[in-house]
Amino acid sequence: MISILIVDDQKHIRDGLQAMLSQFPLGLEQIFTAGNGLEALQLLREHSIGLVITDIRMPDMDGLTLMEQCKEERIRADFLIISGYSDFAYAQKAIGLGAKGYLLKPVKREDLQKSVEHVLQEVSTRQALSRNMRQVSRRARETDRKELYMFMQGAVYDDSWIAETEEQNSELWRQYRLCLLREELWINQPGAVSAHGMESIAYGVYGKRGCLPLQHRPHLILAVDAGIEPGALAAALKGGGIDAVAVMTGPRQGLKELPDSYSALMELHRHSYLFPDKRCLTPAHIEGLEQHWQLPYEEIYALFQLVGTKNSGQIADGISGLFHKSVLQRYHIRYTQQLCRAMVEMLDEYERVIRPYLGEEALDIDCLRNLFDYPGIRDYIGALQQQLLRLNQFYYEFKCSYRNTQDLNEAIRYIHENYHKPLDLAMVSNHVSLNYAYFSNLFKKNVGKGFAEYLRDVRLDKARRLLADTELKIVEVADMVGYESYKSFTRTFRDVMGMQPTEYRQQIRRKQGKEEEFRDTAL
């Protein structure tokens, strides 16, 4: 649907043309009228009008001058000219200016309908062609964008492709930064702003030629003009009401540097978890970070010694101390990752002891295995504290319900400290000075399994960890967990696990390899 403007200095002609057009089955949006070119020009400036039917001779501004002025002001509209026989030369000039045809006075109904239908058909064809061209152009851009994304991720392309692609945005690739935008959200926070919203703000800062999106998920990655100060985008996002972290590489030159720039960007992104208060992180922020450290194992052990007590406040303080930003911000992000891994391993160790007694209750330790699954470091620390306090409560209830005697506590401790030695029920009952039969019943009633089964599970649990984390030979693992012979160990392992120790080690290594590959791809 389009709107039509009728321009003629004689009112009865305007009214007559308007009446005829209203009766035609053309589906017009609106019909405007004007008495001269000046009135018509003002209407064309104010409204979206697709077709102008105008007389050539009019006072103030004639039809030809109107067409010339529209062309000068780049007002897009098609024109039909009304002229008499004596004005034919003018009509020819109007055709030269782009008029789609002319109508002789007096205008006949059939001629008017035919001419308008012809123009509308041409407009419709032109619009369809324009849509098709836009679709073709969009698909071409999407293909180019996918190839750029794959090249950024490490795919190999020849020099001719690099040169051709670089030429398409030569000004940008001459000096650019890679920028990653991560919206700061609390877990389960509704109303997240889409990547397109942040992209729109970026265009406002860098302009269309200075900003090129390369990835939208899981985070928005842009190539941006390095000539603009890095903090400008962060300020614009804040001004737009978007709480986001911007991570930017240093200036790069040439498309060939894109893969290396991407690797540097992802390294910076991981470090952004150490600096949650910085809205724009650049390489300068991590230049002085220490690369060597020793994890605070004594503090970690002391923290877990509080598990099973009423000292939940001390546990929370202990986590805050271990993960204090003044500590984390001294070291490379690998320190924080190793600290998280050490905490998870201790949680695993403690949770295994009471797992048989938890019933439907359980800890969600798996949710803590990857720091970067969380929106930020604060969210991770909160989740870690929650799981540790839950473990503390479980242990406290476990000790009250099942380990209500000092003798049983001492027996279990003794087993965990001496599982690697020759050990039997008589030795443990003698250690805690209890009758053999009484101790056997007490142990099974409170622990939920017999002594031999419990000792076997402790030994196999230690064996699985050694198989997974070390390169020790199977016979060495068997000896270290208390089995007198290789054959006895492998038979017991197979009966419980359904596979040989060597098969278990291979399975774990494959799983670790896949997890590492997935983690590298996700980052």
Coordinates of C-alpha atoms in Angstrom, one line a residue:
M1 CA 0.0 0.0 0.0
I2 CA 1.2 3.5 -0.9
S3 CA 0.0 7.0 -0.6
I4 CA -0.7 9.3 -3.5
L5 CA -0.4 13.1 -3.8
I6 CA -2.5 15.0 -6.3
V7 CA -1.1 18.5 -7.2
D8 CA -3.1 20.9 -9.3
D9 CA -4.0 24.6 -9.0
Q10 CA -7.6 23.9 -10.0
K11 CA -9.7 22.5 -7.2
H12 CA -12.3 20.8 -9.4
I13 CA -9.5 18.9 -11.1
R14 CA -8.0 17.8 -7.8
D15 CA -11.4 16.8 -6.5
G16 CA -12.2 14.9 -9.7
L17 CA -8.9 13.0 -9.6
Q18 CA -9.3 12.2 -6.0
A19 CA -12.9 10.9 -6.5
M20 CA -11.8 8.6 -9.4
L21 CA -8.8 7.2 -7.4
S22 CA -11.0 6.5 -4.4
Q23 CA -13.2 4.3 -6.6
F24 CA -10.4 2.3 -8.1
P25 CA -9.6 -1.1 -6.5
L26 CA -6.0 -0.1 -5.8
G27 CA -5.8 -0.5 -2.0
L28 CA -4.3 3.0 -1.5
E29 CA -3.2 4.0 2.0
Q30 CA -4.0 7.7 1.8
I31 CA -4.7 10.4 -0.9
F32 CA -3.2 13.9 -0.3
T33 CA -3.9 17.0 -2.4
A34 CA -2.0 20.3 -2.9
G35 CA -2.8 23.5 -4.9
N36 CA 0.9 24.1 -6.0
G37 CA 4.4 22.8 -5.9
L38 CA 5.3 24.5 -2.6
E39 CA 2.4 22.9 -0.8
A40 CA 3.2 19.6 -2.4
L41 CA 6.9 19.8 -1.4
Q42 CA 6.0 20.4 2.2
L43 CA 3.7 17.4 2.2
L44 CA 6.4 15.2 0.6
R45 CA 8.8 16.3 3.4
E46 CA 6.3 15.4 6.1
H47 CA 4.8 12.1 4.8
S48 CA 5.8 8.9 3.1
I49 CA 4.2 9.4 -0.4
G50 CA 5.0 6.9 -3.1
L51 CA 3.3 8.5 -6.2
V52 CA 2.7 12.2 -7.2
I53 CA 0.2 13.1 -9.9
T54 CA 1.0 16.7 -10.8
D55 CA 0.1 19.3 -13.3
I56 CA 3.0 20.9 -15.1
R57 CA 1.8 24.5 -15.2
M58 CA 1.1 26.0 -11.7
P59 CA 1.7 29.3 -9.9
D60 CA 4.5 29.6 -7.3
M61 CA 6.2 26.3 -8.2
D62 CA 5.3 24.3 -11.3
G63 CA 5.5 20.5 -11.7
L64 CA 9.0 20.4 -13.2
T65 CA 10.5 22.6 -10.5
L66 CA 8.8 20.3 -7.9
M67 CA 10.4 17.2 -9.5
E68 CA 13.8 18.9 -9.6
Q69 CA 13.5 20.0 -5.9
C70 CA 12.6 16.4 -4.8
K71 CA 15.6 15.1 -6.7
E72 CA 17.8 17.6 -5.0
E73 CA 16.4 16.8 -1.5
R74 CA 16.5 13.0 -2.3
I75 CA 12.8 12.6 -1.7
R76 CA 11.9 9.3 -3.1
A77 CA 8.6 9.3 -5.0
D78 CA 7.4 8.4 -8.5
F79 CA 5.7 11.1 -10.7
L80 CA 2.9 11.1 -13.3
I81 CA 2.5 14.3 -15.2
I82 CA -0.7 16.0 -16.3
S83 CA -0.4 18.2 -19.4
G84 CA -2.2 19.7 -22.3
Y85 CA -1.3 19.3 -26.0
S86 CA 0.5 22.6 -25.9
D87 CA 2.7 21.5 -22.9
F88 CA 4.0 18.4 -24.6
A89 CA 7.6 19.7 -24.6
Y90 CA 7.4 20.1 -20.9
A91 CA 6.1 16.6 -20.6
Q92 CA 9.1 15.3 -22.5
K93 CA 11.4 17.2 -20.0
A94 CA 9.5 15.7 -17.1
I95 CA 10.1 12.2 -18.6
G96 CA 13.8 13.1 -18.7
L97 CA 13.6 13.9 -15.0
G98 CA 12.2 10.5 -14.3
A99 CA 8.5 10.8 -14.6
K100 CA 6.8 7.4 -15.1
G101 CA 4.3 8.8 -17.7
Y102 CA 2.0 11.6 -18.6
L103 CA -1.8 12.1 -18.8
L104 CA -3.4 14.5 -21.3
K105 CA -6.1 16.9 -20.1
P106 CA -8.9 16.3 -19.7
V107 CA -7.9 13.1 -17.8
K108 CA -9.9 10.1 -18.7
R109 CA -10.9 7.6 -16.1
E110 CA -9.5 4.6 -18.0
D111 CA -6.2 6.3 -18.7
L112 CA -5.8 7.3 -15.0
Q113 CA -6.4 3.8 -13.7
K114 CA -4.1 2.2 -16.3
S115 CA -1.3 4.6 -15.6
V116 CA -1.6 4.4 -11.8
E117 CA -1.8 0.5 -11.9
H118 CA 1.3 0.5 -14.1
V119 CA 3.3 2.6 -11.6
L120 CA 2.1 0.6 -8.7
Q121 CA 3.1 -2.6 -10.4
E122 CA 6.6 -1.2 -11.0
V123 CA 6.8 -0.1 -7.4
S124 CA 5.8 -3.6 -6.2
T125 CA 8.4 -5.2 -8.5
R126 CA 11.1 -2.8 -7.4
Q127 CA 10.3 -3.4 -3.7
A128 CA 10.4 -7.2 -4.2
L129 CA 13.7 -6.9 -6.0
S130 CA 15.1 -4.7 -3.2
R131 CA 14.0 -7.3 -0.6
N132 CA 15.6 -10.1 -2.5
M133 CA 18.8 -8.1 -2.8
R134 CA 18.8 -7.4 0.9
Q135 CA 18.3 -11.1 1.6
V136 CA 21.2 -12.0 -0.7
S137 CA 23.4 -9.4 0.9
R138 CA 22.4 -10.5 4.4
R139 CA 23.2 -14.1 3.5
A140 CA 26.5 -13.2 2.0
R141 CA 27.4 -11.2 5.2
E142 CA 26.4 -14.2 7.4
T143 CA 28.6 -16.5 5.3
D144 CA 31.5 -14.0 5.6
R145 CA 30.9 -13.7 9.4
K146 CA 30.9 -17.5 9.8
E147 CA 34.2 -17.8 8.0
L148 CA 35.7 -15.1 10.1
Y149 CA 34.4 -16.8 13.3
M150 CA 36.0 -20.1 12.2
F151 CA 39.3 -18.4 11.3
M152 CA 39.3 -16.7 14.7
Q153 CA 38.8 -20.1 16.3
G154 CA 41.8 -21.5 14.5
A155 CA 40.5 -22.8 11.1
V156 CA 43.1 -22.5 8.3
Y157 CA 42.4 -20.3 5.3
D158 CA 44.8 -19.4 2.4
D159 CA 46.4 -16.0 1.9
S160 CA 44.0 -15.0 -0.9
W161 CA 41.0 -15.4 1.4
I162 CA 42.7 -13.4 4.1
A163 CA 43.6 -10.6 1.7
E164 CA 40.1 -10.5 0.2
T165 CA 38.4 -10.6 3.6
E166 CA 40.7 -7.9 5.0
E167 CA 39.9 -5.7 2.0
Q168 CA 36.2 -5.7 2.8
N169 CA 36.9 -3.9 6.1
S170 CA 40.4 -2.5 5.4
E171 CA 40.1 0.5 7.8
L172 CA 39.0 -1.7 10.7
W173 CA 41.6 -4.4 10.2
R174 CA 44.4 -1.8 9.9
Q175 CA 44.2 -1.3 13.7
Y176 CA 41.7 -3.0 15.8
R177 CA 41.0 -4.6 19.2
L178 CA 39.0 -7.6 20.0
C179 CA 36.3 -7.0 22.6
L180 CA 34.3 -9.5 24.6
L181 CA 31.1 -8.3 26.4
R182 CA 29.7 -10.3 29.3
E183 CA 26.6 -9.1 31.0
E184 CA 26.8 -9.1 34.8
L185 CA 23.8 -11.1 36.1
W186 CA 23.0 -12.9 39.3
I187 CA 22.1 -16.6 38.8
N188 CA 18.5 -16.9 37.7
Q189 CA 18.1 -13.2 37.2
P190 CA 15.3 -12.5 34.7
G191 CA 15.3 -9.9 32.0
A192 CA 18.7 -10.3 30.5
V193 CA 19.6 -7.8 27.8
S194 CA 20.3 -9.6 24.4
A195 CA 23.6 -9.4 22.7
H196 CA 22.0 -7.4 20.0
G197 CA 21.2 -4.6 22.6
M198 CA 24.9 -4.4 23.5
E199 CA 25.8 -4.6 19.9
S200 CA 23.6 -1.6 19.1
I201 CA 25.4 0.4 21.8
A202 CA 28.7 -0.6 20.4
Y203 CA 27.7 0.7 17.0
G204 CA 26.8 4.0 18.6
V205 CA 30.4 4.2 20.0
Y206 CA 32.4 3.0 17.0
G207 CA 30.1 3.5 14.0
K208 CA 29.2 0.9 11.4
R209 CA 32.6 0.8 9.9
G210 CA 34.4 0.6 13.2
C211 CA 32.6 -2.3 14.7
L212 CA 32.2 -5.9 13.4
P213 CA 30.4 -8.6 15.4
L214 CA 32.2 -12.0 15.3
Q215 CA 30.3 -14.0 17.9
H216 CA 27.0 -13.6 19.7
R217 CA 27.0 -16.7 22.1
P218 CA 27.9 -17.4 24.8
H219 CA 29.3 -13.9 24.9
L220 CA 29.3 -11.1 22.4
I221 CA 32.7 -10.7 20.7
L222 CA 33.4 -7.7 18.5
A223 CA 36.3 -6.4 16.4
V224 CA 36.4 -2.6 17.2
D225 CA 38.4 0.4 16.1
A226 CA 41.5 0.6 18.2
G227 CA 41.7 4.4 17.8
I228 CA 38.8 4.9 20.3
E229 CA 39.7 4.8 24.0
P230 CA 38.8 1.4 25.5
G231 CA 36.7 2.8 28.4
A232 CA 34.3 4.6 26.0
L233 CA 32.3 1.4 25.4
A234 CA 32.0 0.5 29.1
A235 CA 30.8 4.1 29.8
A236 CA 28.2 3.8 27.0
L237 CA 26.9 0.5 28.3
K238 CA 26.6 2.0 31.7
G239 CA 24.8 5.0 30.3
G240 CA 22.4 2.6 28.5
G241 CA 21.5 0.8 31.8
I242 CA 23.5 -2.4 30.9
D243 CA 25.7 -3.8 33.7
A244 CA 28.3 -5.6 31.6
V245 CA 32.0 -6.3 31.7
A246 CA 34.1 -5.3 28.7
V247 CA 37.3 -7.2 28.0
M248 CA 39.6 -5.7 25.4
T249 CA 42.9 -6.8 23.9
G250 CA 45.7 -4.4 23.0
P251 CA 45.7 -2.9 19.4
R252 CA 46.3 -5.5 16.7
Q253 CA 47.2 -4.9 13.0
G254 CA 46.0 -7.1 10.2
L255 CA 43.5 -10.0 9.9
K256 CA 46.3 -12.6 10.2
E257 CA 46.6 -11.7 13.9
L258 CA 42.9 -12.5 14.6
P259 CA 43.5 -16.1 16.0
D260 CA 46.3 -15.0 18.3
S261 CA 44.2 -12.0 19.4
Y262 CA 41.3 -14.3 20.2
S263 CA 43.5 -16.5 22.4
A264 CA 44.6 -13.4 24.2
L265 CA 41.0 -12.2 24.6
M266 CA 39.9 -15.5 26.2
E267 CA 42.9 -15.3 28.6
L268 CA 41.8 -11.8 29.5
H269 CA 38.2 -13.0 29.9
R270 CA 39.2 -15.7 32.4
H271 CA 41.1 -13.0 34.4
S272 CA 38.0 -10.8 34.4
Y273 CA 36.7 -13.1 37.2
L274 CA 39.5 -11.8 39.4
F275 CA 38.5 -8.2 38.9
P276 CA 34.7 -8.1 39.3
D277 CA 34.7 -4.3 40.0
K278 CA 36.5 -3.4 36.7
R279 CA 34.0 -2.6 33.9
C280 CA 36.8 -2.6 31.3
L281 CA 39.7 -5.0 31.5
T282 CA 42.8 -4.6 29.3
P283 CA 46.2 -6.4 29.2
A284 CA 47.6 -3.7 31.5
H285 CA 45.6 -5.1 34.4
I286 CA 47.2 -8.5 34.4
E287 CA 50.8 -7.6 33.4
G288 CA 52.1 -7.8 37.0
L289 CA 50.3 -10.9 38.2
E290 CA 52.6 -13.5 39.8
Q291 CA 53.1 -16.8 37.9
H292 CA 54.4 -18.9 40.8
W293 CA 52.7 -19.8 44.0
Q294 CA 52.1 -22.4 46.7
L295 CA 48.5 -23.3 47.5
P296 CA 47.5 -22.7 51.2
Y297 CA 47.0 -26.4 52.0
E298 CA 47.3 -25.8 55.8
E299 CA 44.6 -23.2 55.7
I300 CA 42.4 -25.5 53.6
Y301 CA 42.9 -28.5 56.0
A302 CA 42.2 -26.2 59.0
L303 CA 39.0 -25.1 57.4
F304 CA 37.8 -28.6 56.8
Q305 CA 38.7 -29.6 60.4
L306 CA 35.7 -27.3 61.4
V307 CA 33.3 -29.5 59.4
G308 CA 30.8 -31.3 61.7
T309 CA 30.9 -28.5 64.3
K310 CA 28.7 -25.6 65.2
N311 CA 31.2 -23.2 63.9
S312 CA 29.4 -22.3 60.7
G313 CA 30.5 -18.6 61.1
Q314 CA 34.2 -19.6 61.2
I315 CA 33.7 -21.8 58.1
A316 CA 32.2 -18.8 56.2
D317 CA 35.1 -16.6 57.5
G318 CA 37.6 -19.2 56.4
I319 CA 36.2 -19.3 52.8
S320 CA 36.3 -15.5 52.7
G321 CA 39.9 -15.5 53.8
L322 CA 41.0 -18.1 51.2
F323 CA 39.2 -16.3 48.4
H324 CA 39.8 -12.8 49.4
K325 CA 40.3 -10.5 46.4
S326 CA 43.6 -9.2 47.7
V327 CA 45.0 -12.8 47.5
L328 CA 43.4 -13.8 44.2
Q329 CA 44.4 -10.6 42.5
R330 CA 48.1 -11.2 43.2
Y331 CA 48.3 -14.3 40.9
H332 CA 47.5 -15.6 37.5
I333 CA 43.9 -17.0 37.1
R334 CA 45.4 -20.5 37.3
Y335 CA 45.9 -20.0 41.0
T336 CA 42.2 -19.4 41.6
Q337 CA 41.4 -22.4 39.4
Q338 CA 43.7 -24.7 41.4
L339 CA 42.4 -23.3 44.7
C340 CA 38.8 -24.2 43.5
R341 CA 39.9 -27.6 42.5
A342 CA 41.6 -28.3 45.9
M343 CA 38.4 -27.2 47.7
V344 CA 36.3 -29.5 45.5
E345 CA 38.6 -32.5 46.1
M346 CA 38.3 -31.9 49.9
L347 CA 34.5 -31.7 49.6
D348 CA 34.6 -35.0 47.6
E349 CA 36.8 -36.7 50.3
Y350 CA 34.5 -35.7 53.1
E351 CA 31.3 -36.4 51.2
R352 CA 32.4 -39.9 50.4
V353 CA 32.6 -40.8 54.1
I354 CA 29.0 -39.9 54.8
R355 CA 27.5 -40.6 51.4
P356 CA 25.9 -43.9 52.6
Y357 CA 24.0 -42.1 55.3
L358 CA 22.6 -39.2 53.3
G359 CA 19.6 -41.0 51.8
E360 CA 17.9 -38.6 49.5
E361 CA 19.9 -35.7 50.7
A362 CA 23.1 -34.9 48.7
L363 CA 25.7 -32.3 48.0
D364 CA 25.9 -30.8 44.5
I365 CA 29.7 -30.8 44.2
D366 CA 29.6 -31.2 40.4
C367 CA 28.3 -27.6 40.2
L368 CA 31.6 -26.4 41.7
R369 CA 34.0 -28.0 39.2
N370 CA 34.1 -25.2 36.7
L371 CA 34.5 -21.6 38.0
F372 CA 33.5 -20.2 34.6
D373 CA 30.1 -21.8 34.7
Y374 CA 29.2 -18.9 37.0
P375 CA 28.4 -15.3 36.0
G376 CA 31.3 -14.1 38.3
I377 CA 33.6 -15.1 41.1
R378 CA 31.2 -13.9 43.7
D379 CA 28.6 -16.3 42.5
Y380 CA 31.1 -19.2 42.7
I381 CA 32.2 -18.3 46.2
G382 CA 28.6 -18.1 47.3
A383 CA 27.9 -21.5 45.9
L384 CA 31.0 -23.0 47.4
Q385 CA 30.1 -21.6 50.8
Q386 CA 26.6 -23.0 50.5
Q387 CA 27.9 -26.5 49.8
L388 CA 30.5 -26.4 52.5
L389 CA 27.9 -25.3 55.1
R390 CA 25.6 -28.1 54.0
L391 CA 28.4 -30.5 54.4
N392 CA 29.0 -29.2 57.9
Q393 CA 25.3 -29.7 58.8
F394 CA 25.3 -33.2 57.3
Y395 CA 28.5 -34.1 59.2
Y396 CA 27.1 -32.7 62.4
E397 CA 23.9 -34.7 62.1
F398 CA 25.9 -37.7 61.1
K399 CA 28.2 -37.5 64.2
C400 CA 25.2 -37.0 66.4
S401 CA 23.2 -39.9 64.9
Y402 CA 25.7 -42.5 63.9
R403 CA 29.0 -41.7 65.6
N404 CA 27.8 -41.1 69.1
T405 CA 30.6 -43.0 70.7
Q406 CA 34.2 -42.0 71.0
D407 CA 35.3 -45.5 70.3
L408 CA 33.6 -45.7 66.9
N409 CA 35.1 -42.3 66.0
E410 CA 38.5 -43.6 66.9
A411 CA 37.9 -46.8 65.0
I412 CA 37.0 -45.1 61.8
R413 CA 39.9 -42.7 62.1
Y414 CA 42.2 -45.6 62.7
I415 CA 40.9 -47.4 59.6
H416 CA 41.5 -44.3 57.4
E417 CA 45.0 -43.8 58.7
N418 CA 46.0 -47.5 58.4
Y419 CA 44.0 -48.9 55.5
H420 CA 47.3 -49.4 53.6
K421 CA 48.6 -51.8 56.3
P422 CA 47.5 -55.4 57.1
L423 CA 44.3 -54.7 59.0
D424 CA 41.4 -56.8 60.3
L425 CA 38.4 -56.5 62.7
A426 CA 40.3 -57.9 65.6
M427 CA 43.1 -55.3 65.3
V428 CA 40.7 -52.4 65.2
S429 CA 38.6 -53.7 68.1
N430 CA 41.7 -54.1 70.1
H431 CA 42.8 -50.6 69.3
V432 CA 39.6 -49.2 70.7
S433 CA 39.5 -51.7 73.6
L434 CA 36.1 -53.2 72.7
N435 CA 35.0 -56.8 72.6
Y436 CA 35.3 -58.3 69.1
A437 CA 31.7 -59.3 68.7
Y438 CA 30.3 -56.1 70.3
F439 CA 32.5 -54.0 68.1
S440 CA 31.4 -55.9 65.0
N441 CA 27.7 -55.3 65.7
L442 CA 28.3 -51.6 66.7
F443 CA 30.2 -50.9 63.6
K444 CA 27.6 -52.5 61.2
K445 CA 24.7 -50.8 63.0
N446 CA 26.2 -47.3 62.9
V447 CA 28.1 -47.4 59.7
G448 CA 25.6 -49.3 57.7
K449 CA 28.0 -52.0 56.4
G450 CA 30.3 -54.6 57.8
F451 CA 33.9 -53.9 58.7
A452 CA 35.3 -55.9 55.8
E453 CA 33.1 -54.2 53.3
Y454 CA 33.9 -50.8 54.7
L455 CA 37.6 -51.4 54.6
R456 CA 37.4 -52.8 51.1
D457 CA 35.5 -49.6 50.0
V458 CA 38.1 -47.3 51.6
R459 CA 40.9 -49.1 49.9
L460 CA 39.3 -49.2 46.5
D461 CA 38.4 -45.5 46.8
K462 CA 42.0 -44.7 47.4
A463 CA 43.0 -47.0 44.6
R464 CA 40.7 -45.2 42.1
R465 CA 42.2 -41.9 43.0
L466 CA 45.7 -43.2 42.5
L467 CA 44.7 -44.8 39.2
A468 CA 43.2 -41.6 38.0
D469 CA 45.8 -39.1 39.2
T470 CA 49.1 -40.9 39.0
E471 CA 51.1 -43.1 36.6
L472 CA 51.9 -45.7 39.3
K473 CA 51.9 -49.3 38.2
I474 CA 48.9 -51.5 39.2
V475 CA 51.1 -53.6 41.4
E476 CA 52.3 -50.5 43.2
V477 CA 48.8 -49.2 43.7
A478 CA 47.7 -52.6 45.1
D479 CA 50.6 -52.4 47.6
M480 CA 49.9 -48.8 48.6
V481 CA 46.2 -49.5 49.5
G482 CA 46.9 -52.6 51.6
Y483 CA 46.6 -55.6 49.3
E484 CA 49.1 -58.3 49.8
S485 CA 49.0 -59.5 46.2
Y486 CA 48.4 -58.1 42.8
K487 CA 45.9 -60.9 42.0
S488 CA 43.8 -60.3 45.1
F489 CA 43.6 -56.6 44.3
T490 CA 42.6 -57.0 40.7
R491 CA 40.0 -59.6 41.5
T492 CA 38.4 -57.4 44.2
F493 CA 38.5 -54.4 42.0
R494 CA 36.9 -56.2 39.1
D495 CA 34.1 -57.7 41.4
V496 CA 33.2 -54.2 42.7
M497 CA 33.8 -52.0 39.6
G498 CA 33.0 -54.5 36.8
M499 CA 36.3 -53.9 35.1
Q500 CA 40.0 -54.3 35.5
P501 CA 42.1 -51.5 37.1
T502 CA 43.8 -50.9 33.7
E503 CA 40.4 -50.5 32.0
Y504 CA 39.3 -48.1 34.7
R505 CA 42.4 -46.0 34.3
Q506 CA 41.9 -45.9 30.5
Q507 CA 38.3 -44.9 30.9
I508 CA 39.1 -42.1 33.3
R509 CA 41.8 -40.7 31.0
R510 CA 39.5 -40.7 28.1
K511 CA 36.8 -38.9 30.1
Q512 CA 39.4 -36.3 31.4
G513 CA 40.5 -35.8 27.8
K514 CA 37.0 -35.1 26.6
E515 CA 36.3 -32.7 29.5
E516 CA 39.5 -30.8 28.8
E517 CA 38.6 -30.6 25.1
F518 CA 35.1 -29.4 26.0
R519 CA 36.4 -26.9 28.5
D520 CA 38.9 -25.5 25.9
T521 CA 36.1 -25.2 23.3
A522 CA 33.7 -23.5 25.7
L523 CA 36.3 -21.0 26.8

